[in-house]
Short mmCIF file of C-alpha atoms and ligand atoms in Angstrom, two decimals:
data_model
loop_
_atom_site.label_atom_id
_atom_site.label_comp_id
_atom_site.label_asym_id
_atom_site.label_seq_id
_atom_site.Cartn_x
_atom_site.Cartn_y
_atom_site.Cartn_z
CA MET A 22 0.00 0.00 0.00
CA THR A 23 1.52 3.37 -1.01
CA SER A 24 1.16 6.58 1.04
CA ASP A 25 -1.41 7.74 -1.51
CA ASP A 26 -3.42 4.53 -1.05
CA VAL A 27 -3.44 5.01 2.73
CA LEU A 28 -4.45 8.65 2.42
CA ALA A 29 -7.21 7.61 0.00
CA GLU A 30 -8.51 5.26 2.74
CA PHE A 31 -8.53 8.15 5.24
CA ARG A 32 -10.24 10.44 2.71
CA SER A 33 -12.95 7.99 1.70
CA ALA A 34 -13.61 7.09 5.37
CA GLY A 35 -14.14 10.79 6.16
CA ALA A 36 -11.14 10.69 8.52
CA LEU A 37 -9.39 13.80 7.12
CA LEU A 38 -11.00 16.66 9.03
CA GLU A 39 -10.45 20.40 8.59
CA GLY A 40 -11.32 23.01 11.21
CA HIS A 41 -9.70 24.07 14.50
CA PHE A 42 -8.50 21.26 16.75
CA VAL A 43 -6.70 21.08 20.08
CA LEU A 44 -4.38 18.09 19.94
CA SER A 45 -3.29 15.75 22.73
CA SER A 46 -0.09 17.82 23.16
CA GLY A 47 -2.14 21.03 23.64
CA LEU A 48 -0.95 22.32 20.25
CA HIS A 49 -3.57 23.59 17.80
CA SER A 50 -4.01 22.52 14.19
CA ALA A 51 -6.29 23.10 11.22
CA VAL A 52 -6.14 19.39 10.35
CA PHE A 53 -7.22 16.36 12.37
CA LEU A 54 -6.88 12.73 11.33
CA GLN A 55 -9.96 11.16 12.90
CA LYS A 56 -8.65 7.62 12.92
CA MET A 57 -11.87 6.31 14.50
CA ALA A 58 -13.56 6.89 11.13
CA ILE A 59 -11.19 4.20 9.84
CA PHE A 60 -11.49 1.91 12.87
CA THR A 61 -15.29 1.73 12.71
CA ASP A 62 -14.82 -0.29 9.48
CA PRO A 63 -13.11 -3.61 10.28
CA VAL A 64 -12.38 -4.41 6.62
CA ARG A 65 -10.72 -1.05 6.01
CA THR A 66 -8.83 -1.35 9.31
CA ALA A 67 -7.54 -4.79 8.33
CA ARG A 68 -6.30 -3.40 4.99
CA VAL A 69 -4.43 -0.50 6.55
CA CYS A 70 -3.04 -2.44 9.53
CA GLY A 71 -2.06 -5.35 7.27
CA ALA A 72 0.10 -2.90 5.31
CA LEU A 73 1.62 -1.60 8.56
CA ALA A 74 2.35 -5.17 9.68
CA GLU A 75 4.28 -5.80 6.43
CA ARG A 76 6.45 -2.72 7.09
CA ILE A 77 6.99 -3.78 10.69
CA GLU A 78 8.07 -7.28 9.68
CA GLU A 79 10.46 -5.90 7.01
CA ARG A 80 12.08 -3.57 9.54
CA TYR A 81 12.04 -5.48 12.84
CA GLY A 82 11.68 -9.14 11.90
CA ARG A 83 9.79 -11.44 14.27
CA VAL A 84 7.33 -9.73 16.59
CA ASP A 85 5.67 -11.54 19.49
CA TYR A 86 3.81 -8.64 21.14
CA VAL A 87 2.24 -5.41 19.94
CA VAL A 88 1.82 -2.81 22.68
CA SER A 89 -0.32 0.28 22.11
CA PRO A 90 -1.33 3.40 24.04
CA ALA A 91 -5.07 3.59 24.83
CA ILE A 92 -7.48 4.65 23.52
CA GLY A 93 -6.55 5.38 19.93
CA GLY A 94 -3.88 2.69 19.72
CA ILE A 95 -5.99 -0.25 20.89
CA VAL A 96 -7.81 -1.11 17.63
CA PRO A 97 -4.84 -0.68 15.26
CA GLY A 98 -2.61 -2.48 17.75
CA TYR A 99 -4.98 -5.44 17.84
CA GLU A 100 -5.42 -5.58 14.08
CA THR A 101 -1.69 -5.19 13.39
CA ALA A 102 -0.99 -7.97 15.91
CA ARG A 103 -3.47 -10.21 14.08
CA ALA A 104 -1.61 -9.65 10.79
CA LEU A 105 1.76 -10.30 12.48
CA GLY A 106 0.58 -13.41 14.32
CA ALA A 107 1.45 -11.61 17.58
CA LYS A 108 -0.36 -10.89 20.86
CA ALA A 109 -1.93 -7.45 21.43
CA ILE A 110 -1.73 -5.61 24.76
CA PHE A 111 -2.10 -1.94 25.70
CA VAL A 112 -1.10 0.67 28.25
CA GLU A 113 -3.75 2.91 29.80
CA ARG A 114 -3.87 5.61 32.44
CA ASP A 115 -5.95 6.45 35.43
CA PRO A 116 -6.77 10.19 35.34
CA GLY A 117 -3.64 12.24 36.05
CA LYS A 118 -1.40 9.14 36.18
CA PRO A 119 1.17 7.92 33.64
CA PHE A 120 0.47 5.09 31.20
CA ALA A 121 0.81 1.62 32.72
CA LEU A 122 0.26 -2.00 31.75
CA ARG A 123 -2.70 -3.36 33.73
CA ARG A 124 -5.06 -6.36 33.50
CA GLY A 125 -2.18 -8.83 33.91
CA PHE A 126 -0.53 -7.66 30.66
CA GLN A 127 3.24 -8.20 30.41
CA ILE A 128 6.01 -8.64 27.85
CA PRO A 129 7.55 -11.94 28.89
CA LYS A 130 11.29 -12.65 28.96
CA GLY A 131 12.57 -13.49 25.47
CA ALA A 132 9.59 -11.86 23.71
CA ARG A 133 10.09 -9.17 21.04
CA ALA A 134 7.60 -6.30 21.20
CA VAL A 135 6.76 -3.39 18.91
CA MET A 136 4.88 -0.30 20.08
CA VAL A 137 2.07 0.54 17.64
CA GLU A 138 0.51 4.01 17.77
CA ASP A 139 -2.26 5.36 15.56
CA ILE A 140 -1.02 8.92 14.94
CA VAL A 141 2.29 10.53 15.97
CA THR A 142 2.28 14.32 16.31
CA THR A 143 4.93 15.31 18.88
CA GLY A 144 5.66 11.72 19.92
CA LEU A 145 4.67 12.46 23.53
CA SER A 146 2.10 9.65 23.86
CA SER A 147 4.48 7.19 22.20
CA ARG A 148 7.33 8.14 24.54
CA GLU A 149 5.01 7.83 27.55
CA CYS A 150 3.91 4.40 26.33
CA LEU A 151 7.53 3.28 25.85
CA ALA A 152 8.44 4.63 29.31
CA ALA A 153 5.81 2.32 30.83
CA LEU A 154 7.57 -0.70 29.28
CA THR A 155 11.17 -0.18 30.40
CA SER A 156 11.03 -2.66 33.29
CA GLU A 157 9.31 -5.40 31.28
CA PRO A 158 11.37 -8.59 30.95
CA GLY A 159 10.90 -8.74 27.14
CA GLU A 160 12.51 -6.40 24.60
CA VAL A 161 10.82 -3.48 22.80
CA VAL A 162 12.57 -3.60 19.41
CA GLY A 163 10.91 -0.61 17.75
CA ALA A 164 7.91 1.61 17.19
CA ALA A 165 5.39 2.01 14.38
CA CYS A 166 2.38 4.16 13.53
CA LEU A 167 -0.17 4.60 10.81
CA ILE A 168 0.53 8.30 10.28
CA ASP A 169 3.49 10.35 11.47
CA ARG A 170 2.27 13.92 11.08
CA SER A 171 5.54 15.38 12.44
CA GLY A 172 7.28 15.11 9.07
CA GLY A 173 9.66 12.56 10.61
CA LYS A 174 10.79 15.02 13.31
CA ALA A 175 9.22 13.30 16.36
CA ASP A 176 11.96 11.63 18.41
CA LEU A 177 10.82 8.46 20.20
CA GLY A 178 14.34 7.43 21.22
CA MET A 179 13.98 4.36 18.99
CA PRO A 180 13.25 3.66 15.32
CA LEU A 181 9.77 4.58 14.06
CA VAL A 182 8.16 2.93 11.04
CA ALA A 183 5.27 5.03 9.65
CA LEU A 184 2.86 3.95 6.94
CA VAL A 185 2.57 7.62 5.92
CA THR A 186 4.70 10.62 6.89
CA LEU A 187 3.11 14.08 6.64
CA ASP A 188 4.32 17.48 7.82
CA ILE A 189 1.21 19.18 9.21
CA PRO A 190 1.63 22.55 10.96
CA ASN A 191 0.73 22.85 14.67
CA TYR A 192 0.60 26.05 16.73
CA PRO A 193 0.88 26.93 20.42
CA ALA A 194 -2.38 28.47 21.73
CA ASP A 195 -0.84 31.97 21.86
CA GLN A 196 0.52 31.84 18.29
CA LEU A 197 -2.55 30.98 16.25
CA PRO A 198 -2.81 32.27 12.69
CA PRO A 199 -5.85 34.59 12.40
CA GLU A 200 -7.87 32.17 10.24
CA LEU A 201 -7.56 29.50 12.96
CA ALA A 202 -8.25 31.91 15.85
CA ALA A 203 -11.53 32.81 14.10
CA ILE A 204 -12.91 29.24 14.46
CA PRO A 205 -14.01 27.74 17.83
CA ALA A 206 -11.64 24.91 18.80
CA VAL A 207 -12.66 21.31 19.50
CA LYS A 208 -10.58 18.69 21.33
CA PRO A 209 -11.32 15.21 19.98
CA GLY A 210 -8.83 12.99 21.92
CA SER A 211 -8.98 11.39 25.39
CA ARG A 212 -6.03 13.08 27.17
CA ALA A 213 -7.22 15.68 29.69
CA LEU A 214 -5.98 19.20 29.02
CA PRO A 215 -3.87 20.74 31.80
CA GLY A 216 -6.22 22.39 34.34
CA ALA A 217 -9.28 20.54 32.95
O1 PRP B 20 2.34 12.42 19.37
P1 PRP B 20 1.40 13.09 20.31
O2 PRP B 20 1.63 14.58 20.39
O3 PRP B 20 1.37 12.44 21.66
O4 PRP B 20 -0.07 12.98 19.66
C1 PRP B 20 -0.57 11.78 19.16
C2 PRP B 20 -1.46 11.10 20.17
O5 PRP B 20 -2.69 11.84 20.25
C3 PRP B 20 -3.79 10.97 20.12
O6 PRP B 20 -4.13 10.43 21.39
P2 PRP B 20 -5.02 11.22 22.44
O7 PRP B 20 -4.20 11.43 23.67
O8 PRP B 20 -5.60 12.44 21.80
O9 PRP B 20 -6.19 10.27 22.79
P3 PRP B 20 -6.81 8.99 22.03
O10 PRP B 20 -5.72 7.98 21.98
O11 PRP B 20 -7.90 8.60 22.96
O12 PRP B 20 -7.32 9.44 20.69
C4 PRP B 20 -3.27 9.86 19.25
O13 PRP B 20 -4.02 8.67 19.48
C5 PRP B 20 -1.85 9.70 19.73
O14 PRP B 20 -1.79 8.83 20.85
O1 ORO B 21 -2.02 15.04 18.02
C1 ORO B 21 -3.13 14.53 18.22
O2 ORO B 21 -3.71 14.54 19.30
C2 ORO B 21 -3.87 13.90 17.07
C3 ORO B 21 -3.74 14.36 15.81
C4 ORO B 21 -4.47 13.72 14.80
O3 ORO B 21 -4.42 14.10 13.62
N1 ORO B 21 -5.30 12.70 15.10
C5 ORO B 21 -5.40 12.28 16.35
O4 ORO B 21 -6.17 11.35 16.60
N2 ORO B 21 -4.68 12.87 17.34
MG1 MG B 22 -3.70 8.22 21.58
#
């Protein structure tokens, strides 16, 4: 699947939104990739995650576990794990707490794990997910995502395989371009904003 094919999936699913969005990082953007519009369609999700699994296998070889950050990472993590023949687990957080593995999830000794994220913007959620895995007995061999919207600039401290790389502008709240400031902002994701 080429980048254009993946973007065509996002477009035809209605997942490419334009407006004024507050992202998980607190940055603002005129573009939002509403991945849930993809994940509500299991057949489309299998197509896209199957392509990601191929890239993961090419880059990292055998993968036993896929670990994803909740909520957005759970469905693509599961579907990518299915295509890889791996297990799927996720990290989640209690309000105000860091990501953690719960529910008896672990990466056992000798297992090779890949962190699968839906969208990477600043890489913050991915880094927080990886930080929750450092004391696991198994090895995290790399990271992957459907769309890296940082233009390849996000630093996860380990290799990142992206199905598509885009460079989409983001703005701090006090540096909005006038056309964005003129539109009321919405915050689609699950991370609480500071002070909320
Ligand atoms: O690279 P970053 O700057 O961290 O941004 C990307 C993150 O933002 C979204 O999660 P969000 O916290 O909005 O919640 P969700 O997973 O419930 O959609 C998305 O699922 C990524 O996890
Ligand atoms: O940075 C984010 O929070 C983010 C951006 C995006 O395009 N899609 C998404 O689900 N989250
Ligand atoms: Mg997320």
